[in-house]
Amino acid sequence: MKNVMVIYGTRPEAVKVAPLIRALRESDVLTPIVVSTGQHREMLDQVNRWFGIEPDHDLDVFKAGQSLTELSARILTDLPAVLQRYAPDAVVVQGDTTTVAMAAIACFYEQVPVVHLEAGLRSGDITSPFPEEANRRLAGQVTALHLAPTSAARDNLLRENFDPAAVVVTGNTVIDALQWTADQPVRFQDERIAASAASGRPMILLTTHRRENWGEPMLHIGAAVRRLAERFPDHVVVFPAHKNPTVREAIIPLIGDLPNVIVCEPLDYPEFVHAQRLSRIVLTDSGGVQEEAPSFGRPVLVLRDNTERPEAVTAGTVKLIGTDADRIVAEVSQLIEDPATYERMSQAVNPYGDGHASHRCVAAIAALLGVGERVAEFEVSAG
Ligand code: UD1
Ligand code: UDP
């Protein structure tokens, strides 16, 4: 048996490593060791609970409002002892957060092979998303095995001259998690959302947290949502507010008093999945939501100027609209008022995965460690 440590720290990482941890538990040749940095707290624990995952070790680096440098320093300081204690044969990190970049560097210094899950995403702009574009590039530099979710992600890595033998296209484990979750019955704990869902009123789901949207852009998003809620009183806007106080302080005062806007705590993952399925339109700057909502054929308007996830944009379900208030109001209004536009954007597409990514990842890690063979790579089916 080889020991594979999975290190993660935030909500989206927790969602995307969960299917891999479950697949590692089922493996005959690999055993997972689960380590949380605790970069997030409530939002991470919510996801762990849903997937039945309890970390073997928690660095608990969470501190409200800490700077990126402080957070980075704490992870780099605390992780080496954990690596030495468990002596893993390889470490998996996922995505592009500060946890990922710092864990990858710590592993490199401790000479433990790094496996990068969701490797190769690129916006092409080092400042946006900030700091994620830099984080994933940093992790890539010290990675032994790049698990690229799509062929476009693989191509990005090959353009940067990474060894093709070290890159495997697996599909994104976000779809494994989504499929497993979408099958389960869900009830909204927030009575306002439960009542709104039962009433059949059209729902607009809003999430925002990106650091490059802090300040003016987030005020524009809030102002636009206010105008939309007033213009379409039959619609309900649901805003599960990210725990980040910077986000809350910017947006909630702008929309929190409207009768058809529900501001709530972050939804438990299965409730959020259900909310995506129920909503008419998704407005977001999230990375993961851009991958999930297209599965349900929900038009996704992305509150950013670029994306490292071009596949669903090409498929037509996702549109980049930036953060200009007039543009947001115009784009959402068009979707509400023009059935042809809505129809065009609401075809269900699955360019990010087929629900079997974690098994491809386990096979590729086993091959890296000399105890198994890779399986066929993920390809988007034509249908
Ligand atoms: C982080 C990631 C970002 C990812 C996002 C997903 C970095 C630099 N950023 O952004 O890539 O897209 O998570 O949500 O890695 N907080 C809580 N409870 C929580 C989580 C956060 O109170 O469970 C508050 C704390 O005050 C914390 C702040 O939010 O300091 C910011 O959290 P942080 O992880 O630094 O950055 P995010 O903006 O959440
Ligand atoms: N999510 C959730 N509850 C919420 C909002 C989002 O469980 O209230 C999930 C969502 O389904 C997705 C992930 O969180 O899997 C996305 O996380 P986030 O938007 O915080 O980060 P990003 O993907 O932008 O890095």
PDB file of N, CA and C in Angstrom, residues 177-253:
ATOM      1  N   ALA A 177     -18.709  14.829  -7.766  1.00  0.00           N
ATOM      2  CA  ALA A 177     -19.370  15.277  -6.533  1.00  0.00           C
ATOM      3  C   ALA A 177     -20.812  15.694  -6.815  1.00  0.00           C
ATOM      4  N   LEU A 178     -20.980  16.386  -7.923  1.00  0.00           N
ATOM      5  CA  LEU A 178     -22.313  16.892  -8.291  1.00  0.00           C
ATOM      6  C   LEU A 178     -23.273  15.746  -8.558  1.00  0.00           C
ATOM      7  N   GLN A 179     -22.824  14.760  -9.305  1.00  0.00           N
ATOM      8  CA  GLN A 179     -23.716  13.642  -9.648  1.00  0.00           C
ATOM      9  C   GLN A 179     -24.111  12.862  -8.395  1.00  0.00           C
ATOM     10  N   TRP A 180     -23.154  12.659  -7.526  1.00  0.00           N
ATOM     11  CA  TRP A 180     -23.436  11.917  -6.300  1.00  0.00           C
ATOM     12  C   TRP A 180     -24.459  12.679  -5.456  1.00  0.00           C
ATOM     13  N   THR A 181     -24.318  14.008  -5.432  1.00  0.00           N
ATOM     14  CA  THR A 181     -25.160  14.843  -4.576  1.00  0.00           C
ATOM     15  C   THR A 181     -26.539  15.075  -5.181  1.00  0.00           C
ATOM     16  N   ALA A 182     -26.573  15.270  -6.500  1.00  0.00           N
ATOM     17  CA  ALA A 182     -27.844  15.626  -7.153  1.00  0.00           C
ATOM     18  C   ALA A 182     -28.876  14.514  -7.002  1.00  0.00           C
ATOM     19  N   ASP A 183     -28.415  13.290  -6.765  1.00  0.00           N
ATOM     20  CA  ASP A 183     -29.331  12.150  -6.627  1.00  0.00           C
ATOM     21  C   ASP A 183     -30.018  12.087  -5.262  1.00  0.00           C
ATOM     22  N   GLN A 184     -29.552  12.882  -4.310  1.00  0.00           N
ATOM     23  CA  GLN A 184     -30.049  12.734  -2.937  1.00  0.00           C
ATOM     24  C   GLN A 184     -31.149  13.763  -2.631  1.00  0.00           C
ATOM     25  N   PRO A 185     -32.129  13.379  -1.804  1.00  0.00           N
ATOM     26  CA  PRO A 185     -33.196  14.320  -1.474  1.00  0.00           C
ATOM     27  C   PRO A 185     -32.664  15.479  -0.621  1.00  0.00           C
ATOM     28  N   VAL A 186     -33.183  16.667  -0.872  1.00  0.00           N
ATOM     29  CA  VAL A 186     -32.682  17.854  -0.171  1.00  0.00           C
ATOM     30  C   VAL A 186     -33.852  18.721   0.281  1.00  0.00           C
ATOM     31  N   ARG A 187     -33.704  19.295   1.469  1.00  0.00           N
ATOM     32  CA  ARG A 187     -34.689  20.275   1.926  1.00  0.00           C
ATOM     33  C   ARG A 187     -33.945  21.535   2.348  1.00  0.00           C
ATOM     34  N   PHE A 188     -34.444  22.697   1.900  1.00  0.00           N
ATOM     35  CA  PHE A 188     -33.785  23.943   2.295  1.00  0.00           C
ATOM     36  C   PHE A 188     -34.035  24.214   3.772  1.00  0.00           C
ATOM     37  N   GLN A 189     -32.955  24.475   4.520  1.00  0.00           N
ATOM     38  CA  GLN A 189     -33.117  24.772   5.955  1.00  0.00           C
ATOM     39  C   GLN A 189     -33.672  26.175   6.154  1.00  0.00           C
ATOM     40  N   ASP A 190     -33.351  27.083   5.242  1.00  0.00           N
ATOM     41  CA  ASP A 190     -33.864  28.454   5.328  1.00  0.00           C
ATOM     42  C   ASP A 190     -35.304  28.469   4.824  1.00  0.00           C
ATOM     43  N   GLU A 191     -36.228  28.766   5.729  1.00  0.00           N
ATOM     44  CA  GLU A 191     -37.657  28.677   5.381  1.00  0.00           C
ATOM     45  C   GLU A 191     -38.026  29.615   4.237  1.00  0.00           C
ATOM     46  N   ARG A 192     -37.340  30.746   4.140  1.00  0.00           N
ATOM     47  CA  ARG A 192     -37.669  31.702   3.070  1.00  0.00           C
ATOM     48  C   ARG A 192     -37.367  31.080   1.713  1.00  0.00           C
ATOM     49  N   ILE A 193     -36.251  30.340   1.627  1.00  0.00           N
ATOM     50  CA  ILE A 193     -35.906  29.711   0.343  1.00  0.00           C
ATOM     51  C   ILE A 193     -36.862  28.551   0.076  1.00  0.00           C
ATOM     52  N   ALA A 194     -37.161  27.783   1.130  1.00  0.00           N
ATOM     53  CA  ALA A 194     -38.088  26.661   0.959  1.00  0.00           C
ATOM     54  C   ALA A 194     -39.429  27.172   0.440  1.00  0.00           C
ATOM     55  N   ALA A 195     -39.922  28.275   1.025  1.00  0.00           N
ATOM     56  CA  ALA A 195     -41.226  28.817   0.621  1.00  0.00           C
ATOM     57  C   ALA A 195     -41.155  29.343  -0.815  1.00  0.00           C
ATOM     58  N   SER A 196     -40.072  30.007  -1.126  1.00  0.00           N
ATOM     59  CA  SER A 196     -39.933  30.565  -2.468  1.00  0.00           C
ATOM     60  C   SER A 196     -39.859  29.438  -3.511  1.00  0.00           C
ATOM     61  N   ALA A 197     -39.111  28.381  -3.183  1.00  0.00           N
ATOM     62  CA  ALA A 197     -39.006  27.251  -4.115  1.00  0.00           C
ATOM     63  C   ALA A 197     -40.377  26.603  -4.316  1.00  0.00           C
ATOM     64  N   ALA A 198     -41.124  26.473  -3.220  1.00  0.00           N
ATOM     65  CA  ALA A 198     -42.444  25.835  -3.306  1.00  0.00           C
ATOM     66  C   ALA A 198     -43.418  26.681  -4.117  1.00  0.00           C
ATOM     67  N   SER A 199     -43.228  28.004  -4.074  1.00  0.00           N
ATOM     68  CA  SER A 199     -44.162  28.900  -4.777  1.00  0.00           C
ATOM     69  C   SER A 199     -43.950  28.883  -6.291  1.00  0.00           C
ATOM     70  N   GLY A 200     -42.800  28.397  -6.715  1.00  0.00           N
ATOM     71  CA  GLY A 200     -42.523  28.353  -8.159  1.00  0.00           C
ATOM     72  C   GLY A 200     -42.123  29.699  -8.747  1.00  0.00           C
ATOM     73  N   ARG A 201     -41.902  30.705  -7.893  1.00  0.00           N
ATOM     74  CA  ARG A 201     -41.446  32.005  -8.428  1.00  0.00           C
ATOM     75  C   ARG A 201     -40.054  31.839  -9.046  1.00  0.00           C
ATOM     76  N   PRO A 202     -39.816  32.488 -10.203  1.00  0.00           N
ATOM     77  CA  PRO A 202     -38.498  32.333 -10.821  1.00  0.00           C
ATOM     78  C   PRO A 202     -37.385  32.858  -9.914  1.00  0.00           C
ATOM     79  N   MET A 203     -36.311  32.072  -9.828  1.00  0.00           N
ATOM     80  CA  MET A 203     -35.231  32.394  -8.901  1.00  0.00           C
ATOM     81  C   MET A 203     -33.951  32.787  -9.654  1.00  0.00           C
ATOM     82  N   ILE A 204     -33.323  33.827  -9.164  1.00  0.00           N
ATOM     83  CA  ILE A 204     -31.987  34.189  -9.660  1.00  0.00           C
ATOM     84  C   ILE A 204     -31.017  33.903  -8.519  1.00  0.00           C
ATOM     85  N   LEU A 205     -30.016  33.077  -8.793  1.00  0.00           N
ATOM     86  CA  LEU A 205     -29.050  32.708  -7.748  1.00  0.00           C
ATOM     87  C   LEU A 205     -27.798  33.555  -7.943  1.00  0.00           C
ATOM     88  N   LEU A 206     -27.381  34.210  -6.865  1.00  0.00           N
ATOM     89  CA  LEU A 206     -26.224  35.122  -6.943  1.00  0.00           C
ATOM     90  C   LEU A 206     -25.124  34.667  -5.990  1.00  0.00           C
ATOM     91  N   THR A 207     -23.878  34.555  -6.482  1.00  0.00           N
ATOM     92  CA  THR A 207     -22.734  34.418  -5.563  1.00  0.00           C
ATOM     93  C   THR A 207     -21.608  35.321  -6.052  1.00  0.00           C
ATOM     94  N   THR A 208     -20.880  35.883  -5.102  1.00  0.00           N
ATOM     95  CA  THR A 208     -19.705  36.677  -5.468  1.00  0.00           C
ATOM     96  C   THR A 208     -18.713  36.664  -4.307  1.00  0.00           C
ATOM     97  N   HIS A 209     -17.442  36.556  -4.636  1.00  0.00           N
ATOM     98  CA  HIS A 209     -16.415  36.631  -3.588  1.00  0.00           C
ATOM     99  C   HIS A 209     -15.038  37.007  -4.127  1.00  0.00           C
ATOM    100  N   ARG A 210     -14.861  37.008  -5.443  1.00  0.00           N
ATOM    101  CA  ARG A 210     -13.513  37.177  -6.012  1.00  0.00           C
ATOM    102  C   ARG A 210     -12.815  38.437  -5.519  1.00  0.00           C
ATOM    103  N   ARG A 211     -11.545  38.289  -5.184  1.00  0.00           N
ATOM    104  CA  ARG A 211     -10.797  39.424  -4.654  1.00  0.00           C
ATOM    105  C   ARG A 211     -10.660  40.561  -5.656  1.00  0.00           C
ATOM    106  N   GLU A 212     -10.557  40.241  -6.948  1.00  0.00           N
ATOM    107  CA  GLU A 212     -10.422  41.344  -7.915  1.00  0.00           C
ATOM    108  C   GLU A 212     -11.736  42.105  -8.080  1.00  0.00           C
ATOM    109  N   ASN A 213     -12.835  41.571  -7.510  1.00  0.00           N
ATOM    110  CA  ASN A 213     -14.111  42.301  -7.523  1.00  0.00           C
ATOM    111  C   ASN A 213     -14.358  43.092  -6.236  1.00  0.00           C
ATOM    112  N   TRP A 214     -13.424  42.999  -5.268  1.00  0.00           N
ATOM    113  CA  TRP A 214     -13.588  43.780  -4.045  1.00  0.00           C
ATOM    114  C   TRP A 214     -13.540  45.268  -4.393  1.00  0.00           C
ATOM    115  N   GLY A 215     -14.272  46.089  -3.611  1.00  0.00           N
ATOM    116  CA  GLY A 215     -14.278  47.532  -3.869  1.00  0.00           C
ATOM    117  C   GLY A 215     -15.335  47.879  -4.908  1.00  0.00           C
ATOM    118  N   GLU A 216     -14.988  48.785  -5.823  1.00  0.00           N
ATOM    119  CA  GLU A 216     -15.951  49.309  -6.807  1.00  0.00           C
ATOM    120  C   GLU A 216     -16.755  48.233  -7.534  1.00  0.00           C
ATOM    121  N   PRO A 217     -16.071  47.205  -8.119  1.00  0.00           N
ATOM    122  CA  PRO A 217     -16.860  46.223  -8.880  1.00  0.00           C
ATOM    123  C   PRO A 217     -17.977  45.597  -8.053  1.00  0.00           C
ATOM    124  N   MET A 218     -17.691  45.308  -6.774  1.00  0.00           N
ATOM    125  CA  MET A 218     -18.715  44.667  -5.957  1.00  0.00           C
ATOM    126  C   MET A 218     -19.865  45.618  -5.660  1.00  0.00           C
ATOM    127  N   LEU A 219     -19.562  46.908  -5.557  1.00  0.00           N
ATOM    128  CA  LEU A 219     -20.635  47.897  -5.371  1.00  0.00           C
ATOM    129  C   LEU A 219     -21.502  47.964  -6.626  1.00  0.00           C
ATOM    130  N   HIS A 220     -20.869  47.831  -7.794  1.00  0.00           N
ATOM    131  CA  HIS A 220     -21.636  47.835  -9.043  1.00  0.00           C
ATOM    132  C   HIS A 220     -22.542  46.601  -9.123  1.00  0.00           C
ATOM    133  N   ILE A 221     -22.012  45.476  -8.680  1.00  0.00           N
ATOM    134  CA  ILE A 221     -22.824  44.241  -8.700  1.00  0.00           C
ATOM    135  C   ILE A 221     -24.048  44.436  -7.805  1.00  0.00           C
ATOM    136  N   GLY A 222     -23.822  44.973  -6.600  1.00  0.00           N
ATOM    137  CA  GLY A 222     -24.927  45.198  -5.662  1.00  0.00           C
ATOM    138  C   GLY A 222     -25.961  46.150  -6.248  1.00  0.00           C
ATOM    139  N   ALA A 223     -25.485  47.245  -6.854  1.00  0.00           N
ATOM    140  CA  ALA A 223     -26.409  48.240  -7.429  1.00  0.00           C
ATOM    141  C   ALA A 223     -27.224  47.608  -8.557  1.00  0.00           C
ATOM    142  N   ALA A 224     -26.574  46.778  -9.365  1.00  0.00           N
ATOM    143  CA  ALA A 224     -27.276  46.143 -10.496  1.00  0.00           C
ATOM    144  C   ALA A 224     -28.341  45.175  -9.984  1.00  0.00           C
ATOM    145  N   VAL A 225     -27.998  44.414  -8.960  1.00  0.00           N
ATOM    146  CA  VAL A 225     -28.963  43.434  -8.436  1.00  0.00           C
ATOM    147  C   VAL A 225     -30.153  44.172  -7.830  1.00  0.00           C
ATOM    148  N   ARG A 226     -29.904  45.301  -7.193  1.00  0.00           N
ATOM    149  CA  ARG A 226     -31.008  46.099  -6.642  1.00  0.00           C
ATOM    150  C   ARG A 226     -31.956  46.543  -7.766  1.00  0.00           C
ATOM    151  N   ARG A 227     -31.376  47.057  -8.831  1.00  0.00           N
ATOM    152  CA  ARG A 227     -32.216  47.516  -9.952  1.00  0.00           C
ATOM    153  C   ARG A 227     -33.009  46.344 -10.534  1.00  0.00           C
ATOM    154  N   LEU A 228     -32.374  45.198 -10.646  1.00  0.00           N
ATOM    155  CA  LEU A 228     -33.062  44.026 -11.230  1.00  0.00           C
ATOM    156  C   LEU A 228     -34.209  43.553 -10.330  1.00  0.00           C
ATOM    157  N   ALA A 229     -33.946  43.533  -9.013  1.00  0.00           N
ATOM    158  CA  ALA A 229     -34.988  43.070  -8.082  1.00  0.00           C
ATOM    159  C   ALA A 229     -36.193  44.013  -8.149  1.00  0.00           C
ATOM    160  N   GLU A 230     -35.926  45.313  -8.306  1.00  0.00           N
ATOM    161  CA  GLU A 230     -37.027  46.280  -8.369  1.00  0.00           C
ATOM    162  C   GLU A 230     -37.770  46.180  -9.711  1.00  0.00           C
ATOM    163  N   ARG A 231     -37.020  45.900 -10.755  1.00  0.00           N
ATOM    164  CA  ARG A 231     -37.633  45.841 -12.087  1.00  0.00           C
ATOM    165  C   ARG A 231     -38.445  44.562 -12.292  1.00  0.00           C
ATOM    166  N   PHE A 232     -38.024  43.476 -11.631  1.00  0.00           N
ATOM    167  CA  PHE A 232     -38.721  42.183 -11.803  1.00  0.00           C
ATOM    168  C   PHE A 232     -39.212  41.679 -10.443  1.00  0.00           C
ATOM    169  N   PRO A 233     -40.276  42.325  -9.906  1.00  0.00           N
ATOM    170  CA  PRO A 233     -40.709  41.978  -8.545  1.00  0.00           C
ATOM    171  C   PRO A 233     -41.259  40.555  -8.421  1.00  0.00           C
ATOM    172  N   ASP A 234     -41.607  39.928  -9.549  1.00  0.00           N
ATOM    173  CA  ASP A 234     -42.082  38.537  -9.478  1.00  0.00           C
ATOM    174  C   ASP A 234     -40.914  37.563  -9.285  1.00  0.00           C
ATOM    175  N   HIS A 235     -39.683  38.000  -9.544  1.00  0.00           N
ATOM    176  CA  HIS A 235     -38.503  37.146  -9.376  1.00  0.00           C
ATOM    177  C   HIS A 235     -37.975  37.229  -7.937  1.00  0.00           C
ATOM    178  N   VAL A 236     -37.293  36.173  -7.518  1.00  0.00           N
ATOM    179  CA  VAL A 236     -36.644  36.176  -6.198  1.00  0.00           C
ATOM    180  C   VAL A 236     -35.145  36.010  -6.412  1.00  0.00           C
ATOM    181  N   VAL A 237     -34.371  36.896  -5.814  1.00  0.00           N
ATOM    182  CA  VAL A 237     -32.913  36.746  -5.862  1.00  0.00           C
ATOM    183  C   VAL A 237     -32.469  36.059  -4.577  1.00  0.00           C
ATOM    184  N   VAL A 238     -31.728  34.964  -4.699  1.00  0.00           N
ATOM    185  CA  VAL A 238     -31.179  34.286  -3.517  1.00  0.00           C
ATOM    186  C   VAL A 238     -29.676  34.522  -3.484  1.00  0.00           C
ATOM    187  N   PHE A 239     -29.203  35.091  -2.387  1.00  0.00           N
ATOM    188  CA  PHE A 239     -27.779  35.426  -2.256  1.00  0.00           C
ATOM    189  C   PHE A 239     -27.194  34.755  -1.015  1.00  0.00           C
ATOM    190  N   PRO A 240     -26.634  33.544  -1.162  1.00  0.00           N
ATOM    191  CA  PRO A 240     -25.929  32.940  -0.032  1.00  0.00           C
ATOM    192  C   PRO A 240     -24.594  33.680   0.120  1.00  0.00           C
ATOM    193  N   ALA A 241     -24.502  34.474   1.171  1.00  0.00           N
ATOM    194  CA  ALA A 241     -23.347  35.377   1.287  1.00  0.00           C
ATOM    195  C   ALA A 241     -22.107  34.626   1.754  1.00  0.00           C
ATOM    196  N   HIS A 242     -21.038  34.760   1.002  1.00  0.00           N
ATOM    197  CA  HIS A 242     -19.733  34.209   1.378  1.00  0.00           C
ATOM    198  C   HIS A 242     -19.388  34.723   2.773  1.00  0.00           C
ATOM    199  N   LYS A 243     -18.683  33.922   3.553  1.00  0.00           N
ATOM    200  CA  LYS A 243     -18.357  34.317   4.930  1.00  0.00           C
ATOM    201  C   LYS A 243     -17.375  35.487   4.997  1.00  0.00           C
ATOM    202  N   ASN A 244     -16.748  35.771   3.889  1.00  0.00           N
ATOM    203  CA  ASN A 244     -15.746  36.836   3.908  1.00  0.00           C
ATOM    204  C   ASN A 244     -16.396  38.190   4.250  1.00  0.00           C
ATOM    205  N   PRO A 245     -15.979  38.832   5.351  1.00  0.00           N
ATOM    206  CA  PRO A 245     -16.630  40.089   5.759  1.00  0.00           C
ATOM    207  C   PRO A 245     -16.503  41.194   4.711  1.00  0.00           C
ATOM    208  N   THR A 246     -15.436  41.175   3.946  1.00  0.00           N
ATOM    209  CA  THR A 246     -15.272  42.219   2.913  1.00  0.00           C
ATOM    210  C   THR A 246     -16.407  42.143   1.902  1.00  0.00           C
ATOM    211  N   VAL A 247     -16.805  40.926   1.570  1.00  0.00           N
ATOM    212  CA  VAL A 247     -17.894  40.724   0.612  1.00  0.00           C
ATOM    213  C   VAL A 247     -19.216  41.152   1.254  1.00  0.00           C
ATOM    214  N   ARG A 248     -19.428  40.700   2.468  1.00  0.00           N
ATOM    215  CA  ARG A 248     -20.707  40.987   3.149  1.00  0.00           C
ATOM    216  C   ARG A 248     -20.912  42.484   3.325  1.00  0.00           C
ATOM    217  N   GLU A 249     -19.849  43.171   3.783  1.00  0.00           N
ATOM    218  CA  GLU A 249     -19.989  44.604   4.055  1.00  0.00           C
ATOM    219  C   GLU A 249     -20.256  45.394   2.780  1.00  0.00           C
ATOM    220  N   ALA A 250     -19.775  44.898   1.652  1.00  0.00           N
ATOM    221  CA  ALA A 250     -19.982  45.631   0.393  1.00  0.00           C
ATOM    222  C   ALA A 250     -21.391  45.430  -0.154  1.00  0.00           C
ATOM    223  N   ILE A 251     -21.869  44.189  -0.163  1.00  0.00           N
ATOM    224  CA  ILE A 251     -23.087  43.887  -0.917  1.00  0.00           C
ATOM    225  C   ILE A 251     -24.363  43.968  -0.081  1.00  0.00           C
ATOM    226  N   ILE A 252     -24.318  43.440   1.146  1.00  0.00           N
ATOM    227  CA  ILE A 252     -25.583  43.288   1.885  1.00  0.00           C
ATOM    228  C   ILE A 252     -26.317  44.631   2.096  1.00  0.00           C
ATOM    229  N   PRO A 253     -25.594  45.718   2.429  1.00  0.00           N
ATOM    230  CA  PRO A 253     -26.323  46.980   2.604  1.00  0.00           C
ATOM    231  C   PRO A 253     -27.042  47.442   1.331  1.00  0.00           C
TER     232      PRO A 253
END
